Amino acid sequence: MKHFSFKVIILCILLPPLLYLGTTHMAEKYFRYRYTRELENLFLGDTRRLFDGYVRLEDAVNENIHRYLSTKKMTGFGLEAKATVVTRKGRLLYPTVFEKDDAAGLVPDPITVAADNYSLLLEEPTLTLDVRFEHLRFFPNLILGFYVLLAALVLYGHYRFAVRKHRQEESQKETEIRRLLSKVTAVSDRLRELDAERERLTSELARLRDTLSDEKSRASRNEDELFGEIATLESDLGRTLDQQAQQQGEIAALKDRIEQYERKDTKPAKQPPKAVQVLGKRFKTLYKKIVVSEHAVEGFAELDDQIKIKAEEVIHQLNENPDQVIVKRKVFIGKRDQKSIKEVIFGYRGRLYFRKTQAGVVEVLAIGDKNTQSRELTYLSKL
């Protein structure tokens, strides 16, 4: 169907994955910012315990980060958070590569632990958090499903719109075809009546000719009167034949119109005078640097909507920068020394004719298409 746009289908196919990637990326940025701010405030824990030597800094950092991440529900819905704590001198505090064993199971000296913790804190431990969503998990699948459902609803709505427009056009076309068929039926009935009349007149003419032959032999009727009656009947028969040919021409024209409707080969209706006046006022308001003739406005109004857009692009270019307009040819009208009129092609079959006045002002003389080219040239020849 011509109302079903291929662009909408492509957008409905491409947008869900693109929106899914964009949404997950924004969500990752949000959770990275949020978790980083929260972890920066608590990953060291209570510094008094560190300075008292009750716990090592590495153990406190690991415990605090593990406890924080375990409390976040999003980590169970597909969010993967990887934290890294490194000192300024490059010592890795989290995650720990291996566990330190206390020497022979002895309890470490609190003073030694506190000194180590203090020295590590002086190296300014820095937290780095990497957050990303794992695909095919609950939350990413929920986002992707939402966008797919939204695209399906948009595609369904566009399909319903296209079907409704198609049905309206089909209904209008069928109505017009039925009207034309009824007219064809009426003309066909009239044609049959004319055929019957022709047969009657032919038989009457034959009868009169037989009567003339009989009367000549008898000499009971005036020969001139019989010939006059025959001439009258032949004249009636000729008119009947002419009417028959005319009706057959009308039938052929109606059949052509039916074929045109079936091929959807219709031309845009001519704009009413009021619409032409509105177009003329709009051109005068929008394009103050050029002059658009009334004939050109009428020609523009007869174009279909797609070609009108191309024509107005050319008019806008003539108004803003006429030297950039691509001219197909120069049309010489009238005397050889008369200034030439230039022809511009738009939309493959559109034609626009303009010229520059002695004051250097661009004057749009005529607008039409390939079918009205001869009409426009005739108009230009009369200027």
Tab-separated table of C-alpha atoms in Angstrom:
chain	number	residue	atom	x	y	z
A	1	MET	CA	0.000	0.000	0.000
A	2	LYS	CA	1.283	3.451	-0.847
A	3	HIS	CA	0.333	4.801	2.617
A	4	PHE	CA	2.418	2.157	4.416
A	5	SER	CA	5.812	3.814	4.897
A	6	PHE	CA	8.955	1.715	4.612
A	7	LYS	CA	10.806	4.314	6.706
A	8	VAL	CA	8.503	3.686	9.668
A	9	ILE	CA	9.228	-0.057	9.457
A	10	ILE	CA	12.997	0.587	9.421
A	11	LEU	CA	12.717	2.945	12.397
A	12	CYS	CA	10.623	0.437	14.367
A	13	ILE	CA	13.295	-2.201	13.713
A	14	LEU	CA	16.374	-0.073	14.438
A	15	LEU	CA	15.193	2.168	17.266
A	16	PRO	CA	14.534	-0.508	19.970
A	17	PRO	CA	18.152	-1.806	20.077
A	18	LEU	CA	19.554	1.730	19.781
A	19	LEU	CA	17.309	3.017	22.565
A	20	TYR	CA	18.148	-0.075	24.617
A	21	LEU	CA	21.892	0.606	24.290
A	22	GLY	CA	21.415	4.287	25.062
A	23	THR	CA	19.236	3.601	28.100
A	24	THR	CA	21.601	0.997	29.555
A	25	HIS	CA	24.525	3.354	28.976
A	26	MET	CA	22.761	6.191	30.815
A	27	ALA	CA	21.757	3.799	33.613
A	28	GLU	CA	25.353	2.617	33.947
A	29	LYS	CA	26.543	6.231	34.212
A	30	TYR	CA	23.900	6.958	36.850
A	31	PHE	CA	24.684	3.925	39.018
A	32	ARG	CA	28.449	4.482	38.610
A	33	TYR	CA	28.094	8.046	39.856
A	34	ARG	CA	25.749	7.086	42.695
A	35	TYR	CA	27.685	4.037	43.928
A	36	THR	CA	31.026	5.843	43.658
A	37	ARG	CA	29.827	8.714	45.833
A	38	GLU	CA	28.415	6.343	48.428
A	39	LEU	CA	31.466	4.073	48.458
A	40	GLU	CA	33.877	6.972	48.757
A	41	ASN	CA	32.208	7.868	52.058
A	42	LEU	CA	32.266	4.386	53.589
A	43	PHE	CA	34.902	2.132	51.965
A	44	LEU	CA	37.495	3.079	54.679
A	45	GLY	CA	35.014	2.506	57.467
A	46	ASP	CA	35.708	3.684	61.054
A	47	THR	CA	39.228	5.200	61.033
A	48	ARG	CA	39.454	4.891	64.810
A	49	ARG	CA	39.550	1.118	64.520
A	50	LEU	CA	42.292	1.477	61.909
A	51	PHE	CA	44.405	3.793	64.093
A	52	ASP	CA	43.852	1.575	67.155
A	53	GLY	CA	45.198	-1.400	65.188
A	54	TYR	CA	42.087	-3.578	65.609
A	55	VAL	CA	41.815	-4.323	61.884
A	56	ARG	CA	44.061	-3.993	58.853
A	57	LEU	CA	43.178	-1.394	56.224
A	58	GLU	CA	42.995	-4.045	53.452
A	59	ASP	CA	40.553	-6.132	55.500
A	60	ALA	CA	38.408	-3.110	56.358
A	61	VAL	CA	38.226	-1.975	52.703
A	62	ASN	CA	37.317	-5.468	51.460
A	63	GLU	CA	34.684	-5.935	54.148
A	64	ASN	CA	33.073	-2.522	53.603
A	65	ILE	CA	32.930	-2.819	49.814
A	66	HIS	CA	31.587	-6.401	49.902
A	67	ARG	CA	28.927	-5.457	52.429
A	68	TYR	CA	27.881	-2.385	50.412
A	69	LEU	CA	27.613	-4.200	47.073
A	70	SER	CA	25.742	-7.122	48.616
A	71	THR	CA	22.995	-4.760	49.803
A	72	LYS	CA	22.291	-3.374	46.297
A	73	LYS	CA	19.326	-5.041	44.612
A	74	MET	CA	20.428	-4.013	41.126
A	75	THR	CA	23.409	-6.342	41.337
A	76	GLY	CA	20.923	-9.208	41.292
A	77	PHE	CA	19.092	-7.811	38.244
A	78	GLY	CA	22.048	-7.794	35.884
A	79	LEU	CA	24.201	-4.877	37.135
A	80	GLU	CA	27.857	-5.850	37.500
A	81	ALA	CA	29.920	-3.509	39.720
A	82	LYS	CA	33.702	-3.902	39.939
A	83	ALA	CA	35.548	-1.712	42.450
A	84	THR	CA	39.290	-1.071	42.612
A	85	VAL	CA	41.162	0.677	45.455
A	86	VAL	CA	44.773	1.658	44.721
A	87	THR	CA	47.132	3.885	46.687
A	88	ARG	CA	49.126	6.682	45.138
A	89	LYS	CA	52.198	4.435	45.110
A	90	GLY	CA	50.329	1.696	43.231
A	91	ARG	CA	49.527	-0.679	46.054
A	92	LEU	CA	46.315	-2.630	45.391
A	93	LEU	CA	44.037	-2.705	48.440
A	94	TYR	CA	40.902	-4.054	46.706
A	95	PRO	CA	40.363	-6.569	45.353
A	96	THR	CA	43.017	-8.546	47.206
A	97	VAL	CA	44.994	-10.903	45.032
A	98	PHE	CA	45.880	-13.204	47.909
A	99	GLU	CA	45.279	-13.339	51.617
A	100	LYS	CA	48.065	-12.632	54.109
A	101	ASP	CA	48.516	-15.347	56.672
A	102	ASP	CA	49.293	-14.275	60.174
A	103	ALA	CA	52.751	-15.472	61.122
A	104	ALA	CA	52.337	-18.887	62.713
A	105	GLY	CA	48.766	-18.019	63.658
A	106	LEU	CA	49.885	-15.273	66.002
A	107	VAL	CA	47.728	-12.254	66.645
A	108	PRO	CA	49.359	-9.232	64.913
A	109	ASP	CA	50.631	-6.472	67.108
A	110	PRO	CA	48.023	-3.630	67.156
A	111	ILE	CA	50.756	-1.009	67.163
A	112	THR	CA	52.303	-2.526	64.024
A	113	VAL	CA	48.875	-2.788	62.336
A	114	ALA	CA	48.053	0.816	63.228
A	115	ALA	CA	51.417	1.984	61.856
A	116	ASP	CA	50.815	0.108	58.585
A	117	ASN	CA	47.300	1.519	58.331
A	118	TYR	CA	48.561	5.023	58.939
A	119	SER	CA	51.253	4.730	56.293
A	120	LEU	CA	48.715	3.395	53.767
A	121	LEU	CA	46.304	6.234	54.499
A	122	LEU	CA	49.105	8.720	53.874
A	123	GLU	CA	49.403	7.208	50.376
A	124	GLU	CA	45.791	8.385	49.724
A	125	PRO	CA	43.864	5.266	48.633
A	126	THR	CA	41.726	6.042	45.544
A	127	LEU	CA	38.473	4.239	44.690
A	128	THR	CA	37.610	3.420	41.063
A	129	LEU	CA	34.247	1.815	40.218
A	130	ASP	CA	33.369	0.166	36.903
A	131	VAL	CA	29.622	-0.470	36.419
A	132	ARG	CA	27.976	-2.212	33.469
A	133	PHE	CA	24.835	-4.217	32.738
A	134	GLU	CA	25.137	-7.842	31.729
A	135	HIS	CA	23.001	-8.641	28.686
A	136	LEU	CA	20.217	-11.246	28.858
A	137	ARG	CA	19.582	-10.442	32.517
A	138	PHE	CA	16.345	-9.262	34.095
A	139	PHE	CA	16.735	-5.471	34.018
A	140	PRO	CA	18.333	-5.218	30.524
A	141	ASN	CA	15.701	-7.587	29.146
A	142	LEU	CA	12.986	-5.473	30.767
A	143	ILE	CA	14.311	-2.332	29.046
A	144	LEU	CA	14.634	-4.062	25.668
A	145	GLY	CA	11.148	-5.585	25.964
A	146	PHE	CA	9.640	-2.184	26.739
A	147	TYR	CA	11.161	-0.588	23.621
A	148	VAL	CA	10.196	-3.555	21.434
A	149	LEU	CA	6.611	-3.330	22.706
A	150	LEU	CA	6.569	0.429	22.079
A	151	ALA	CA	7.875	-0.063	18.527
A	152	ALA	CA	5.261	-2.760	17.901
A	153	LEU	CA	2.483	-0.413	19.065
A	154	VAL	CA	3.772	2.362	16.785
A	155	LEU	CA	3.987	-0.041	13.844
A	156	TYR	CA	0.476	-1.351	14.531
A	157	GLY	CA	-0.932	2.173	14.722
A	158	HIS	CA	0.776	3.096	11.425
A	159	TYR	CA	-0.604	-0.070	9.831
A	160	ARG	CA	-4.156	0.756	10.972
A	161	PHE	CA	-3.793	4.284	9.563
A	162	ALA	CA	-2.544	2.988	6.200
A	163	VAL	CA	-5.363	0.425	5.984
A	164	ARG	CA	-7.968	3.082	6.777
A	165	LYS	CA	-6.636	5.444	4.091
A	166	HIS	CA	-6.474	2.625	1.553
A	167	ARG	CA	-10.070	1.623	2.258
A	168	GLN	CA	-11.255	5.209	1.872
A	169	GLU	CA	-9.570	5.510	-1.520
A	170	GLU	CA	-10.923	2.155	-2.659
A	171	SER	CA	-14.436	3.162	-1.594
A	172	GLN	CA	-14.209	6.453	-3.511
A	173	LYS	CA	-12.861	4.705	-6.596
A	174	GLU	CA	-15.603	2.043	-6.519
A	175	THR	CA	-18.271	4.728	-6.124
A	176	GLU	CA	-16.979	6.613	-9.159
A	177	ILE	CA	-16.726	3.414	-11.202
A	178	ARG	CA	-20.326	2.504	-10.332
A	179	ARG	CA	-21.458	5.973	-11.406
A	180	LEU	CA	-19.652	5.694	-14.717
A	181	LEU	CA	-20.965	2.172	-15.292
A	182	SER	CA	-24.521	3.372	-14.719
A	183	LYS	CA	-23.918	6.138	-17.250
A	184	VAL	CA	-22.534	3.588	-19.714
A	185	THR	CA	-25.668	1.502	-19.216
A	186	ALA	CA	-27.873	4.518	-19.933
A	187	VAL	CA	-25.928	5.383	-23.092
A	188	SER	CA	-26.029	1.716	-24.190
A	189	ASP	CA	-29.811	1.698	-23.789
A	190	ARG	CA	-30.017	4.843	-25.879
A	191	LEU	CA	-27.777	3.247	-28.486
A	192	ARG	CA	-30.085	0.228	-28.694
A	193	GLU	CA	-33.025	2.548	-29.189
A	194	LEU	CA	-31.175	4.253	-32.045
A	195	ASP	CA	-30.363	0.852	-33.569
A	196	ALA	CA	-34.055	-0.044	-33.455
A	197	GLU	CA	-34.932	3.294	-35.020
A	198	ARG	CA	-32.353	2.737	-37.751
A	199	GLU	CA	-33.782	-0.702	-38.527
A	200	ARG	CA	-37.277	0.752	-38.636
A	201	LEU	CA	-36.198	3.519	-40.973
A	202	THR	CA	-34.272	1.075	-43.147
A	203	SER	CA	-37.281	-1.191	-43.468
A	204	GLU	CA	-39.468	1.826	-44.159
A	205	LEU	CA	-37.061	2.988	-46.849
A	206	ALA	CA	-37.105	-0.456	-48.442
A	207	ARG	CA	-40.897	-0.488	-48.340
A	208	LEU	CA	-41.069	2.919	-49.962
A	209	ARG	CA	-38.666	1.860	-52.655
A	210	ASP	CA	-40.873	-1.143	-53.364
A	211	THR	CA	-43.909	1.113	-53.391
A	212	LEU	CA	-42.107	3.489	-55.781
A	213	SER	CA	-41.380	0.617	-58.109
A	214	ASP	CA	-44.993	-0.479	-58.018
A	215	GLU	CA	-46.315	3.036	-58.483
A	216	LYS	CA	-44.058	3.667	-61.426
A	217	SER	CA	-45.517	0.701	-63.155
A	218	ARG	CA	-48.993	1.845	-62.388
A	219	ALA	CA	-48.262	5.588	-62.722
A	220	SER	CA	-50.779	6.193	-59.862
A	221	ARG	CA	-48.395	8.412	-57.849
A	222	ASN	CA	-46.238	11.338	-58.628
A	223	GLU	CA	-42.645	10.233	-59.069
A	224	ASP	CA	-41.296	13.477	-57.610
A	225	GLU	CA	-43.233	13.053	-54.344
A	226	LEU	CA	-41.896	9.535	-53.873
A	227	PHE	CA	-38.317	10.669	-54.430
A	228	GLY	CA	-38.851	13.511	-51.966
A	229	GLU	CA	-40.124	11.107	-49.339
A	230	ILE	CA	-37.163	8.819	-49.986
A	231	ALA	CA	-34.774	11.762	-49.576
A	232	THR	CA	-36.462	12.681	-46.301
A	233	LEU	CA	-36.129	9.136	-45.009
A	234	GLU	CA	-32.500	8.981	-46.106
A	235	SER	CA	-31.860	12.274	-44.283
A	236	ASP	CA	-33.495	10.857	-41.132
A	237	LEU	CA	-31.418	7.734	-41.492
A	238	GLY	CA	-28.233	9.829	-41.826
A	239	ARG	CA	-29.047	11.790	-38.656
A	240	THR	CA	-29.744	8.528	-36.866
A	241	LEU	CA	-26.377	7.154	-37.965
A	242	ASP	CA	-24.690	10.367	-36.792
A	243	GLN	CA	-26.365	10.100	-33.385
A	244	GLN	CA	-25.317	6.468	-33.192
A	245	ALA	CA	-21.672	7.389	-33.908
A	246	GLN	CA	-21.849	10.154	-31.299
A	247	GLN	CA	-23.221	7.753	-28.660
A	248	GLN	CA	-20.511	5.217	-29.498
A	249	GLY	CA	-17.917	7.975	-28.987
A	250	GLU	CA	-19.410	8.798	-25.597
A	251	ILE	CA	-19.276	5.119	-24.617
A	252	ALA	CA	-15.610	4.930	-25.626
A	253	ALA	CA	-14.835	8.087	-23.613
A	254	LEU	CA	-16.634	6.701	-20.557
A	255	LYS	CA	-14.742	3.422	-20.850
A	256	ASP	CA	-11.472	5.374	-21.007
A	257	ARG	CA	-12.422	7.248	-17.840
A	258	ILE	CA	-13.205	3.957	-16.100
A	259	GLU	CA	-9.779	2.625	-17.077
A	260	GLN	CA	-8.181	5.819	-15.785
A	261	TYR	CA	-9.858	5.363	-12.400
A	262	GLU	CA	-8.786	1.753	-12.260
A	263	ARG	CA	-5.185	2.772	-13.041
A	264	LYS	CA	-5.418	5.547	-10.431
A	265	ASP	CA	-4.300	7.968	-13.111
A	266	THR	CA	-6.160	11.051	-11.901
A	267	LYS	CA	-5.089	14.657	-12.219
A	268	PRO	CA	-5.315	17.199	-9.385
A	269	ALA	CA	-8.383	19.384	-9.495
A	270	LYS	CA	-7.966	22.951	-10.590
A	271	GLN	CA	-7.756	25.293	-7.630
A	272	PRO	CA	-10.633	27.749	-7.147
A	273	PRO	CA	-9.964	31.449	-7.821
A	274	LYS	CA	-9.954	32.224	-4.094
A	275	ALA	CA	-7.187	29.666	-3.485
A	276	VAL	CA	-5.161	31.211	-6.342
A	277	GLN	CA	-5.558	34.654	-4.756
A	278	VAL	CA	-4.358	33.275	-1.414
A	279	LEU	CA	-1.309	31.742	-3.126
A	280	GLY	CA	-0.554	35.053	-4.850
A	281	LYS	CA	-0.701	36.949	-1.553
A	282	ARG	CA	1.519	34.339	0.110
A	283	PHE	CA	4.141	34.605	-2.661
A	284	LYS	CA	4.137	38.414	-2.404
A	285	THR	CA	4.617	38.178	1.369
A	286	LEU	CA	7.353	35.502	1.372
A	287	TYR	CA	9.308	36.415	-1.761
A	288	LYS	CA	9.709	40.174	-1.821
A	289	LYS	CA	12.787	40.222	-4.085
A	290	ILE	CA	11.034	38.676	-7.095
A	291	VAL	CA	7.754	39.103	-8.981
A	292	VAL	CA	5.463	36.086	-9.530
A	293	SER	CA	2.885	36.639	-12.280
A	294	GLU	CA	-0.756	35.715	-11.875
A	295	HIS	CA	-0.420	33.144	-14.671
A	296	ALA	CA	2.477	31.513	-12.815
A	297	VAL	CA	0.407	31.382	-9.600
A	298	GLU	CA	-2.435	29.660	-11.476
A	299	GLY	CA	-0.014	27.148	-12.969
A	300	PHE	CA	1.493	26.489	-9.523
A	301	ALA	CA	-1.969	25.857	-8.065
A	302	GLU	CA	-2.674	23.147	-10.676
A	303	LEU	CA	0.399	21.089	-9.688
A	304	ASP	CA	0.152	18.146	-7.309
A	305	ASP	CA	1.494	18.477	-3.777
A	306	GLN	CA	4.853	16.765	-4.342
A	307	ILE	CA	5.760	18.895	-7.383
A	308	LYS	CA	4.549	22.050	-5.553
A	309	ILE	CA	7.272	21.499	-2.939
A	310	LYS	CA	9.959	21.282	-5.662
A	311	ALA	CA	8.552	24.341	-7.451
A	312	GLU	CA	8.591	26.430	-4.275
A	313	GLU	CA	12.209	25.410	-3.650
A	314	VAL	CA	13.116	26.922	-7.049
A	315	ILE	CA	11.092	30.079	-6.274
A	316	HIS	CA	12.865	30.409	-2.910
A	317	GLN	CA	16.262	30.040	-4.611
A	318	LEU	CA	15.342	32.666	-7.214
A	319	ASN	CA	14.384	34.999	-4.384
A	320	GLU	CA	17.571	34.416	-2.348
A	321	ASN	CA	20.290	33.637	-4.920
A	322	PRO	CA	19.059	33.498	-8.543
A	323	ASP	CA	22.575	33.002	-9.929
A	324	GLN	CA	22.699	29.529	-8.317
A	325	VAL	CA	19.575	28.312	-10.150
A	326	ILE	CA	20.394	25.669	-12.780
A	327	VAL	CA	18.917	26.765	-16.146
A	328	LYS	CA	18.123	24.083	-18.724
A	329	ARG	CA	17.829	26.359	-21.728
A	330	LYS	CA	16.943	29.834	-22.948
A	331	VAL	CA	13.627	30.340	-24.720
A	332	PHE	CA	13.695	33.155	-27.321
A	333	ILE	CA	10.229	34.615	-27.824
A	334	GLY	CA	9.347	37.300	-30.325
A	335	LYS	CA	12.081	39.368	-31.972
A	336	ARG	CA	15.669	38.103	-32.043
A	337	ASP	CA	16.943	41.072	-30.029
A	338	GLN	CA	14.348	40.540	-27.308
A	339	LYS	CA	15.731	39.395	-23.951
A	340	SER	CA	15.564	35.581	-23.595
A	341	ILE	CA	13.331	33.746	-21.118
A	342	LYS	CA	15.029	30.983	-19.103
A	343	GLU	CA	13.530	27.556	-18.443
A	344	VAL	CA	14.159	25.604	-15.198
A	345	ILE	CA	13.232	21.940	-14.658
A	346	PHE	CA	12.169	20.705	-11.202
A	347	GLY	CA	10.845	17.377	-9.984
A	348	TYR	CA	11.772	15.668	-13.331
A	349	ARG	CA	8.643	16.946	-15.104
A	350	GLY	CA	8.024	20.422	-13.695
A	351	ARG	CA	8.751	23.549	-15.768
A	352	LEU	CA	9.340	27.141	-14.573
A	353	TYR	CA	9.980	30.122	-16.875
A	354	PHE	CA	11.506	33.405	-15.668
A	355	ARG	CA	13.423	36.423	-16.909
A	356	LYS	CA	15.209	39.432	-15.512
A	357	THR	CA	13.813	42.889	-16.111
A	358	GLN	CA	15.973	45.877	-17.062
A	359	ALA	CA	16.057	46.800	-13.376
A	360	GLY	CA	17.565	43.363	-12.574
A	361	VAL	CA	14.413	42.027	-10.841
A	362	VAL	CA	13.575	38.346	-11.431
A	363	GLU	CA	10.065	37.883	-12.881
A	364	VAL	CA	8.500	34.400	-12.738
A	365	LEU	CA	6.301	34.228	-15.838
A	366	ALA	CA	4.850	30.693	-15.927
A	367	ILE	CA	4.848	27.457	-13.918
A	368	GLY	CA	3.613	24.072	-15.167
A	369	ASP	CA	4.637	20.525	-16.020
A	370	LYS	CA	5.532	18.575	-19.113
A	371	ASN	CA	1.860	18.136	-20.069
A	372	THR	CA	1.227	21.922	-20.054
A	373	GLN	CA	4.514	22.925	-21.707
A	374	SER	CA	2.923	23.821	-25.039
A	375	ARG	CA	0.330	25.946	-23.249
A	376	GLU	CA	3.030	27.838	-21.343
A	377	LEU	CA	5.080	28.452	-24.495
A	378	THR	CA	1.982	29.800	-26.253
A	379	TYR	CA	1.400	32.147	-23.308
A	380	LEU	CA	5.025	33.308	-23.367
A	381	SER	CA	4.860	34.016	-27.090
A	382	LYS	CA	2.052	36.522	-26.453
A	383	LEU	CA	4.032	38.568	-23.916
